[in-house]
PDB file of N, CA and C in Angstrom:
ATOM      1  N   MET L   1       9.352   2.050  -4.380  1.00 58.00           N
ATOM      2  CA  MET L   1       8.474   3.189  -4.306  1.00 58.00           C
ATOM      3  C   MET L   1       7.512   3.197  -5.493  1.00 58.00           C
ATOM      4  N   ALA L   2       8.037   2.906  -6.664  1.00 61.00           N
ATOM      5  CA  ALA L   2       7.172   2.875  -7.847  1.00 61.00           C
ATOM      6  C   ALA L   2       6.139   1.763  -7.728  1.00 61.00           C
ATOM      7  N   LEU L   3       6.533   0.654  -7.134  1.00 65.00           N
ATOM      8  CA  LEU L   3       5.603  -0.456  -6.962  1.00 65.00           C
ATOM      9  C   LEU L   3       4.449  -0.076  -6.037  1.00 65.00           C
ATOM     10  N   LEU L   4       4.754   0.659  -4.990  1.00 64.00           N
ATOM     11  CA  LEU L   4       3.691   1.117  -4.086  1.00 64.00           C
ATOM     12  C   LEU L   4       2.728   2.055  -4.804  1.00 64.00           C
ATOM     13  N   THR L   5       3.256   2.912  -5.652  1.00 63.00           N
ATOM     14  CA  THR L   5       2.399   3.819  -6.413  1.00 63.00           C
ATOM     15  C   THR L   5       1.520   3.052  -7.381  1.00 63.00           C
ATOM     16  N   LEU L   6       2.091   2.067  -8.047  1.00 64.00           N
ATOM     17  CA  LEU L   6       1.300   1.275  -8.985  1.00 64.00           C
ATOM     18  C   LEU L   6       0.187   0.513  -8.284  1.00 64.00           C
ATOM     19  N   THR L   7       0.487  -0.076  -7.138  1.00 66.00           N
ATOM     20  CA  THR L   7      -0.544  -0.837  -6.434  1.00 66.00           C
ATOM     21  C   THR L   7      -1.643   0.076  -5.892  1.00 66.00           C
ATOM     22  N   ALA L   8      -1.312   1.318  -5.612  1.00 65.00           N
ATOM     23  CA  ALA L   8      -2.333   2.243  -5.121  1.00 65.00           C
ATOM     24  C   ALA L   8      -3.289   2.663  -6.229  1.00 65.00           C
ATOM     25  N   HIS L   9      -2.850   2.587  -7.479  1.00 65.00           N
ATOM     26  CA  HIS L   9      -3.670   3.041  -8.595  1.00 65.00           C
ATOM     27  C   HIS L   9      -4.342   1.914  -9.369  1.00 65.00           C
ATOM     28  N   ILE L  10      -4.231   0.662  -8.926  1.00 68.00           N
ATOM     29  CA  ILE L  10      -4.804  -0.428  -9.710  1.00 68.00           C
ATOM     30  C   ILE L  10      -6.188  -0.850  -9.248  1.00 68.00           C
ATOM     31  N   SER L  11      -6.685  -0.275  -8.193  1.00 66.00           N
ATOM     32  CA  SER L  11      -8.015  -0.664  -7.723  1.00 66.00           C
ATOM     33  C   SER L  11      -9.060  -0.328  -8.778  1.00 66.00           C
ATOM     34  N   ASP L  12      -9.966  -1.287  -9.006  1.00 64.00           N
ATOM     35  CA  ASP L  12     -10.986  -1.127 -10.031  1.00 64.00           C
ATOM     36  C   ASP L  12     -12.307  -1.629  -9.470  1.00 64.00           C
ATOM     37  N   ARG L  13     -13.395  -1.159 -10.049  1.00 70.00           N
ATOM     38  CA  ARG L  13     -14.713  -1.578  -9.575  1.00 70.00           C
ATOM     39  C   ARG L  13     -15.078  -2.974 -10.073  1.00 70.00           C
ATOM     40  N   VAL L  14     -14.471  -3.399 -11.166  1.00 71.00           N
ATOM     41  CA  VAL L  14     -14.740  -4.735 -11.701  1.00 71.00           C
ATOM     42  C   VAL L  14     -13.758  -5.698 -11.041  1.00 71.00           C
ATOM     43  N   LEU L  15     -14.285  -6.732 -10.407  1.00 70.00           N
ATOM     44  CA  LEU L  15     -13.465  -7.647  -9.626  1.00 70.00           C
ATOM     45  C   LEU L  15     -12.445  -8.383 -10.485  1.00 70.00           C
ATOM     46  N   SER L  16     -12.832  -8.817 -11.680  1.00 73.00           N
ATOM     47  CA  SER L  16     -11.898  -9.576 -12.514  1.00 73.00           C
ATOM     48  C   SER L  16     -10.703  -8.724 -12.926  1.00 73.00           C
ATOM     49  N   ARG L  17     -10.924  -7.459 -13.252  1.00 74.00           N
ATOM     50  CA  ARG L  17      -9.802  -6.585 -13.607  1.00 74.00           C
ATOM     51  C   ARG L  17      -8.947  -6.276 -12.394  1.00 74.00           C
ATOM     52  N   ASP L  18      -9.562  -6.154 -11.236  1.00 75.00           N
ATOM     53  CA  ASP L  18      -8.823  -5.890 -10.002  1.00 75.00           C
ATOM     54  C   ASP L  18      -7.914  -7.068  -9.663  1.00 75.00           C
ATOM     55  N   ILE L  19      -8.432  -8.269  -9.800  1.00 82.00           N
ATOM     56  CA  ILE L  19      -7.630  -9.461  -9.521  1.00 82.00           C
ATOM     57  C   ILE L  19      -6.501  -9.594 -10.535  1.00 82.00           C
ATOM     58  N   LEU L  20      -6.784  -9.369 -11.817  1.00 82.00           N
ATOM     59  CA  LEU L  20      -5.742  -9.452 -12.835  1.00 82.00           C
ATOM     60  C   LEU L  20      -4.658  -8.407 -12.609  1.00 82.00           C
ATOM     61  N   ALA L  21      -5.038  -7.229 -12.185  1.00 79.00           N
ATOM     62  CA  ALA L  21      -4.051  -6.186 -11.916  1.00 79.00           C
ATOM     63  C   ALA L  21      -3.141  -6.585 -10.754  1.00 79.00           C
ATOM     64  N   HIS L  22      -3.720  -7.137  -9.702  1.00 81.00           N
ATOM     65  CA  HIS L  22      -2.909  -7.571  -8.566  1.00 81.00           C
ATOM     66  C   HIS L  22      -2.019  -8.760  -8.930  1.00 81.00           C
ATOM     67  N   VAL L  23      -2.512  -9.657  -9.760  1.00 86.00           N
ATOM     68  CA  VAL L  23      -1.679 -10.774 -10.220  1.00 86.00           C
ATOM     69  C   VAL L  23      -0.512 -10.241 -11.047  1.00 86.00           C
ATOM     70  N   GLY L  24      -0.770  -9.248 -11.888  1.00 85.00           N
ATOM     71  CA  GLY L  24       0.296  -8.641 -12.682  1.00 85.00           C
ATOM     72  C   GLY L  24       1.358  -7.992 -11.814  1.00 85.00           C
ATOM     73  N   VAL L  25       0.934  -7.293 -10.769  1.00 84.00           N
ATOM     74  CA  VAL L  25       1.896  -6.678  -9.857  1.00 84.00           C
ATOM     75  C   VAL L  25       2.683  -7.754  -9.120  1.00 84.00           C
ATOM     76  N   PHE L  26       2.017  -8.827  -8.713  1.00 88.00           N
ATOM     77  CA  PHE L  26       2.719  -9.925  -8.043  1.00 88.00           C
ATOM     78  C   PHE L  26       3.770 -10.548  -8.964  1.00 88.00           C
ATOM     79  N   LEU L  27       3.423 -10.767 -10.226  1.00 90.00           N
ATOM     80  CA  LEU L  27       4.389 -11.322 -11.174  1.00 90.00           C
ATOM     81  C   LEU L  27       5.558 -10.372 -11.398  1.00 90.00           C
ATOM     82  N   ALA L  28       5.288  -9.076 -11.402  1.00 86.00           N
ATOM     83  CA  ALA L  28       6.366  -8.101 -11.533  1.00 86.00           C
ATOM     84  C   ALA L  28       7.299  -8.151 -10.329  1.00 86.00           C
ATOM     85  N   VAL L  29       6.730  -8.319  -9.139  1.00 87.00           N
ATOM     86  CA  VAL L  29       7.548  -8.432  -7.931  1.00 87.00           C
ATOM     87  C   VAL L  29       8.426  -9.674  -7.993  1.00 87.00           C
ATOM     88  N   VAL L  30       7.864 -10.782  -8.433  1.00 92.00           N
ATOM     89  CA  VAL L  30       8.641 -12.018  -8.540  1.00 92.00           C
ATOM     90  C   VAL L  30       9.763 -11.858  -9.566  1.00 92.00           C
ATOM     91  N   ALA L  31       9.440 -11.291 -10.735  1.00 93.00           N
ATOM     92  CA  ALA L  31      10.450 -11.105 -11.781  1.00 93.00           C
ATOM     93  C   ALA L  31      11.571 -10.178 -11.306  1.00 93.00           C
ATOM     94  N   LEU L  32      11.211  -9.088 -10.642  1.00 89.00           N
ATOM     95  CA  LEU L  32      12.234  -8.173 -10.144  1.00 89.00           C
ATOM     96  C   LEU L  32      13.074  -8.814  -9.040  1.00 89.00           C
ATOM     97  N   SER L  33      12.453  -9.613  -8.209  1.00 92.00           N
ATOM     98  CA  SER L  33      13.203 -10.300  -7.147  1.00 92.00           C
ATOM     99  C   SER L  33      14.225 -11.261  -7.731  1.00 92.00           C
ATOM    100  N   VAL L  34      13.818 -12.014  -8.745  1.00 96.00           N
ATOM    101  CA  VAL L  34      14.748 -12.948  -9.398  1.00 96.00           C
ATOM    102  C   VAL L  34      15.874 -12.180 -10.078  1.00 96.00           C
ATOM    103  N   LEU L  35      15.543 -11.088 -10.748  1.00 93.00           N
ATOM    104  CA  LEU L  35      16.551 -10.282 -11.422  1.00 93.00           C
ATOM    105  C   LEU L  35      17.551  -9.696 -10.437  1.00 93.00           C
ATOM    106  N   VAL L  36      17.074  -9.178  -9.325  1.00 93.00           N
ATOM    107  CA  VAL L  36      17.971  -8.612  -8.317  1.00 93.00           C
ATOM    108  C   VAL L  36      18.849  -9.708  -7.715  1.00 93.00           C
ATOM    109  N   TYR L  37      18.282 -10.878  -7.478  1.00 96.00           N
ATOM    110  CA  TYR L  37      19.071 -11.984  -6.941  1.00 96.00           C
ATOM    111  C   TYR L  37      20.227 -12.335  -7.870  1.00 96.00           C
ATOM    112  N   PHE L  38      19.941 -12.490  -9.162  1.00 94.00           N
ATOM    113  CA  PHE L  38      20.995 -12.841 -10.109  1.00 94.00           C
ATOM    114  C   PHE L  38      22.016 -11.720 -10.280  1.00 94.00           C
ATOM    115  N   CYS L  39      21.560 -10.485 -10.203  1.00 90.00           N
ATOM    116  CA  CYS L  39      22.511  -9.374 -10.292  1.00 90.00           C
ATOM    117  C   CYS L  39      23.472  -9.374  -9.108  1.00 90.00           C
ATOM    118  N   TYR L  40      22.958  -9.623  -7.912  1.00 94.00           N
ATOM    119  CA  TYR L  40      23.839  -9.687  -6.749  1.00 94.00           C
ATOM    120  C   TYR L  40      24.696 -10.949  -6.754  1.00 94.00           C
ATOM    121  N   ALA L  41      24.139 -12.059  -7.197  1.00 96.00           N
ATOM    122  CA  ALA L  41      24.892 -13.312  -7.191  1.00 96.00           C
ATOM    123  C   ALA L  41      26.051 -13.277  -8.183  1.00 96.00           C
ATOM    124  N   TYR L  42      25.835 -12.645  -9.321  1.00 94.00           N
ATOM    125  CA  TYR L  42      26.860 -12.625 -10.361  1.00 94.00           C
ATOM    126  C   TYR L  42      27.495 -11.250 -10.533  1.00 94.00           C
ATOM    127  N   ALA L  43      27.424 -10.413  -9.533  1.00 90.00           N
ATOM    128  CA  ALA L  43      27.991  -9.068  -9.620  1.00 90.00           C
ATOM    129  C   ALA L  43      29.493  -9.070  -9.919  1.00 90.00           C
ATOM    130  N   PRO L  44      30.296  -9.926  -9.281  1.00 91.00           N
ATOM    131  CA  PRO L  44      31.730  -9.917  -9.620  1.00 91.00           C
ATOM    132  C   PRO L  44      31.995 -10.259 -11.085  1.00 91.00           C
ATOM    133  N   ARG L  45      31.267 -11.224 -11.613  1.00 92.00           N
ATOM    134  CA  ARG L  45      31.457 -11.585 -13.030  1.00 92.00           C
ATOM    135  C   ARG L  45      30.998 -10.461 -13.958  1.00 92.00           C
ATOM    136  N   ILE L  46      29.886  -9.847 -13.600  1.00 87.00           N
ATOM    137  CA  ILE L  46      29.348  -8.770 -14.440  1.00 87.00           C
ATOM    138  C   ILE L  46      30.313  -7.586 -14.464  1.00 87.00           C
ATOM    139  N   THR L  47      30.881  -7.242 -13.306  1.00 86.00           N
ATOM    140  CA  THR L  47      31.791  -6.098 -13.257  1.00 86.00           C
ATOM    141  C   THR L  47      33.093  -6.364 -13.999  1.00 86.00           C
ATOM    142  N   LYS L  48      33.487  -7.617 -14.125  1.00 90.00           N
ATOM    143  CA  LYS L  48      34.686  -7.941 -14.910  1.00 90.00           C
ATOM    144  C   LYS L  48      34.431  -7.807 -16.409  1.00 90.00           C
ATOM    145  N   VAL L  49      33.212  -8.082 -16.831  1.00 92.00           N
ATOM    146  CA  VAL L  49      32.884  -8.062 -18.261  1.00 92.00           C
ATOM    147  C   VAL L  49      32.587  -6.649 -18.755  1.00 92.00           C
ATOM    148  N   ILE L  50      31.892  -5.851 -17.949  1.00 91.00           N
ATOM    149  CA  ILE L  50      31.472  -4.514 -18.372  1.00 91.00           C
ATOM    150  C   ILE L  50      32.586  -3.506 -18.067  1.00 91.00           C
ATOM    151  N   PRO L  51      32.968  -2.704 -19.057  1.00 93.00           N
ATOM    152  CA  PRO L  51      33.971  -1.654 -18.796  1.00 93.00           C
ATOM    153  C   PRO L  51      33.422  -0.584 -17.843  1.00 93.00           C
ATOM    154  N   PRO L  52      34.301   0.084 -17.093  1.00 90.00           N
ATOM    155  CA  PRO L  52      33.833   1.101 -16.135  1.00 90.00           C
ATOM    156  C   PRO L  52      33.038   2.235 -16.791  1.00 90.00           C
ATOM    157  N   SER L  53      33.403   2.634 -17.985  1.00 94.00           N
ATOM    158  CA  SER L  53      32.664   3.715 -18.644  1.00 94.00           C
ATOM    159  C   SER L  53      31.239   3.286 -18.983  1.00 94.00           C
ATOM    160  N   THR L  54      31.056   2.039 -19.367  1.00 93.00           N
ATOM    161  CA  THR L  54      29.711   1.522 -19.647  1.00 93.00           C
ATOM    162  C   THR L  54      28.891   1.439 -18.361  1.00 93.00           C
ATOM    163  N   ALA L  55      29.518   0.964 -17.293  1.00 90.00           N
ATOM    164  CA  ALA L  55      28.816   0.886 -16.003  1.00 90.00           C
ATOM    165  C   ALA L  55      28.404   2.278 -15.537  1.00 90.00           C
ATOM    166  N   HIS L  56      29.263   3.270 -15.742  1.00 94.00           N
ATOM    167  CA  HIS L  56      28.927   4.643 -15.361  1.00 94.00           C
ATOM    168  C   HIS L  56      27.746   5.152 -16.181  1.00 94.00           C
ATOM    169  N   GLY L  57      27.736   4.851 -17.467  1.00 96.00           N
ATOM    170  CA  GLY L  57      26.614   5.252 -18.322  1.00 96.00           C
ATOM    171  C   GLY L  57      25.315   4.602 -17.903  1.00 96.00           C
ATOM    172  N   ILE L  58      25.366   3.321 -17.564  1.00 93.00           N
ATOM    173  CA  ILE L  58      24.169   2.608 -17.106  1.00 93.00           C
ATOM    174  C   ILE L  58      23.652   3.225 -15.804  1.00 93.00           C
ATOM    175  N   LEU L  59      24.558   3.544 -14.899  1.00 93.00           N
ATOM    176  CA  LEU L  59      24.149   4.163 -13.636  1.00 93.00           C
ATOM    177  C   LEU L  59      23.488   5.525 -13.864  1.00 93.00           C
ATOM    178  N   ARG L  60      23.991   6.284 -14.823  1.00 97.00           N
ATOM    179  CA  ARG L  60      23.384   7.592 -15.111  1.00 97.00           C
ATOM    180  C   ARG L  60      21.983   7.433 -15.682  1.00 97.00           C
ATOM    181  N   VAL L  61      21.787   6.448 -16.558  1.00 97.00           N
ATOM    182  CA  VAL L  61      20.458   6.214 -17.131  1.00 97.00           C
ATOM    183  C   VAL L  61      19.483   5.765 -16.048  1.00 97.00           C
ATOM    184  N   VAL L  62      19.912   4.853 -15.186  1.00 93.00           N
ATOM    185  CA  VAL L  62      19.053   4.378 -14.097  1.00 93.00           C
ATOM    186  C   VAL L  62      18.714   5.524 -13.145  1.00 93.00           C
ATOM    187  N   ALA L  63      19.683   6.380 -12.851  1.00 96.00           N
ATOM    188  CA  ALA L  63      19.422   7.527 -11.985  1.00 96.00           C
ATOM    189  C   ALA L  63      18.393   8.460 -12.620  1.00 96.00           C
ATOM    190  N   PHE L  64      18.482   8.674 -13.925  1.00 97.00           N
ATOM    191  CA  PHE L  64      17.513   9.529 -14.609  1.00 97.00           C
ATOM    192  C   PHE L  64      16.115   8.916 -14.554  1.00 97.00           C
ATOM    193  N   ILE L  65      16.011   7.614 -14.759  1.00 93.00           N
ATOM    194  CA  ILE L  65      14.709   6.943 -14.696  1.00 93.00           C
ATOM    195  C   ILE L  65      14.120   7.063 -13.294  1.00 93.00           C
ATOM    196  N   LEU L  66      14.935   6.879 -12.262  1.00 91.00           N
ATOM    197  CA  LEU L  66      14.450   7.031 -10.890  1.00 91.00           C
ATOM    198  C   LEU L  66      14.021   8.464 -10.601  1.00 91.00           C
ATOM    199  N   LEU L  67      14.736   9.431 -11.156  1.00 94.00           N
ATOM    200  CA  LEU L  67      14.326  10.826 -11.002  1.00 94.00           C
ATOM    201  C   LEU L  67      12.969  11.054 -11.646  1.00 94.00           C
ATOM    202  N   CYS L  68      12.765  10.503 -12.832  1.00 91.00           N
ATOM    203  CA  CYS L  68      11.474  10.660 -13.514  1.00 91.00           C
ATOM    204  C   CYS L  68      10.342  10.030 -12.712  1.00 91.00           C
ATOM    205  N   ILE L  69      10.584   8.866 -12.143  1.00 86.00           N
ATOM    206  CA  ILE L  69       9.566   8.206 -11.329  1.00 86.00           C
ATOM    207  C   ILE L  69       9.262   9.049 -10.092  1.00 86.00           C
ATOM    208  N   GLY L  70      10.292   9.581  -9.456  1.00 88.00           N
ATOM    209  CA  GLY L  70      10.081  10.429  -8.286  1.00 88.00           C
ATOM    210  C   GLY L  70       9.293  11.689  -8.606  1.00 88.00           C
ATOM    211  N   VAL L  71       9.600  12.300  -9.747  1.00 92.00           N
ATOM    212  CA  VAL L  71       8.856  13.498 -10.155  1.00 92.00           C
ATOM    213  C   VAL L  71       7.396  13.142 -10.429  1.00 92.00           C
ATOM    214  N   GLN L  72       7.159  11.998 -11.058  1.00 88.00           N
ATOM    215  CA  GLN L  72       5.779  11.585 -11.334  1.00 88.00           C
ATOM    216  C   GLN L  72       5.013  11.335 -10.034  1.00 88.00           C
ATOM    217  N   ILE L  73       5.628  10.686  -9.081  1.00 85.00           N
ATOM    218  CA  ILE L  73       4.971  10.432  -7.797  1.00 85.00           C
ATOM    219  C   ILE L  73       4.674  11.751  -7.090  1.00 85.00           C
ATOM    220  N   ALA L  74       5.643  12.662  -7.081  1.00 90.00           N
ATOM    221  CA  ALA L  74       5.430  13.965  -6.445  1.00 90.00           C
ATOM    222  C   ALA L  74       4.341  14.751  -7.164  1.00 90.00           C
ATOM    223  N   TRP L  75       4.354  14.718  -8.490  1.00 91.00           N
ATOM    224  CA  TRP L  75       3.344  15.446  -9.267  1.00 91.00           C
ATOM    225  C   TRP L  75       1.944  14.904  -8.987  1.00 91.00           C
ATOM    226  N   ASN L  76       1.801  13.584  -8.952  1.00 86.00           N
ATOM    227  CA  ASN L  76       0.491  12.991  -8.658  1.00 86.00           C
ATOM    228  C   ASN L  76       0.019  13.373  -7.256  1.00 86.00           C
ATOM    229  N   GLY L  77       0.907  13.365  -6.287  1.00 87.00           N
ATOM    230  CA  GLY L  77       0.542  13.750  -4.931  1.00 87.00           C
ATOM    231  C   GLY L  77       0.147  15.209  -4.835  1.00 87.00           C
ATOM    232  N   LEU L  78       0.930  16.078  -5.476  1.00 91.00           N
ATOM    233  CA  LEU L  78       0.602  17.498  -5.455  1.00 91.00           C
ATOM    234  C   LEU L  78      -0.694  17.791  -6.204  1.00 91.00           C
ATOM    235  N   ALA L  79      -0.916  17.100  -7.315  1.00 89.00           N
ATOM    236  CA  ALA L  79      -2.155  17.309  -8.067  1.00 89.00           C
ATOM    237  C   ALA L  79      -3.367  16.918  -7.234  1.00 89.00           C
ATOM    238  N   ALA L  80      -3.272  15.789  -6.532  1.00 86.00           N
ATOM    239  CA  ALA L  80      -4.385  15.360  -5.680  1.00 86.00           C
ATOM    240  C   ALA L  80      -4.591  16.336  -4.529  1.00 86.00           C
ATOM    241  N   LEU L  81      -3.506  16.804  -3.941  1.00 88.00           N
ATOM    242  CA  LEU L  81      -3.605  17.758  -2.834  1.00 88.00           C
ATOM    243  C   LEU L  81      -4.204  19.075  -3.303  1.00 88.00           C
ATOM    244  N   LEU L  82      -3.726  19.602  -4.416  1.00 90.00           N
ATOM    245  CA  LEU L  82      -4.232  20.882  -4.911  1.00 90.00           C
ATOM    246  C   LEU L  82      -5.695  20.771  -5.359  1.00 90.00           C
ATOM    247  N   THR L  83      -6.068  19.616  -5.889  1.00 89.00           N
ATOM    248  CA  THR L  83      -7.468  19.418  -6.288  1.00 89.00           C
ATOM    249  C   THR L  83      -8.375  19.489  -5.064  1.00 89.00           C
ATOM    250  N   LYS L  84      -7.942  18.891  -3.967  1.00 87.00           N
ATOM    251  CA  LYS L  84      -8.769  18.920  -2.758  1.00 87.00           C
ATOM    252  C   LYS L  84      -8.777  20.293  -2.113  1.00 87.00           C
ATOM    253  N   ILE L  85      -7.676  21.033  -2.242  1.00 89.00           N
ATOM    254  CA  ILE L  85      -7.621  22.376  -1.647  1.00 89.00           C
ATOM    255  C   ILE L  85      -8.457  23.362  -2.479  1.00 89.00           C
ATOM    256  N   ILE L  86      -8.316  23.294  -3.785  1.00 87.00           N
ATOM    257  CA  ILE L  86      -9.016  24.242  -4.655  1.00 87.00           C
ATOM    258  C   ILE L  86     -10.507  23.950  -4.705  1.00 87.00           C
ATOM    259  N   ARG L  87     -10.871  22.673  -4.847  1.00 82.00           N
ATOM    260  CA  ARG L  87     -12.285  22.285  -4.912  1.00 82.00           C
ATOM    261  C   ARG L  87     -12.619  21.391  -3.724  1.00 82.00           C
ATOM    262  N   PRO L  88     -12.976  21.983  -2.590  1.00 69.00           N
ATOM    263  CA  PRO L  88     -13.269  21.158  -1.401  1.00 69.00           C
ATOM    264  C   PRO L  88     -14.574  20.405  -1.511  1.00 69.00           C
TER     265      PRO L  88
END
């Protein structure tokens, strides 16, 4: 979801910056794909090494970050909607 929001906001009038922005998003997609692959491939080993309390803490931090991203996406959408309603 955050990736879709980022790609929607990277359009620029200068072609070179637009291309660089899209290349950056593509590299981020590749990096995240590799990271997710390794996390799933080595999940049993990772869960043996990390204590349950640490894993719970990591999950809480990730949940908070996702909440912040969701609030930002909602805020941007509401701001755009209210701007169009207030100033047609």
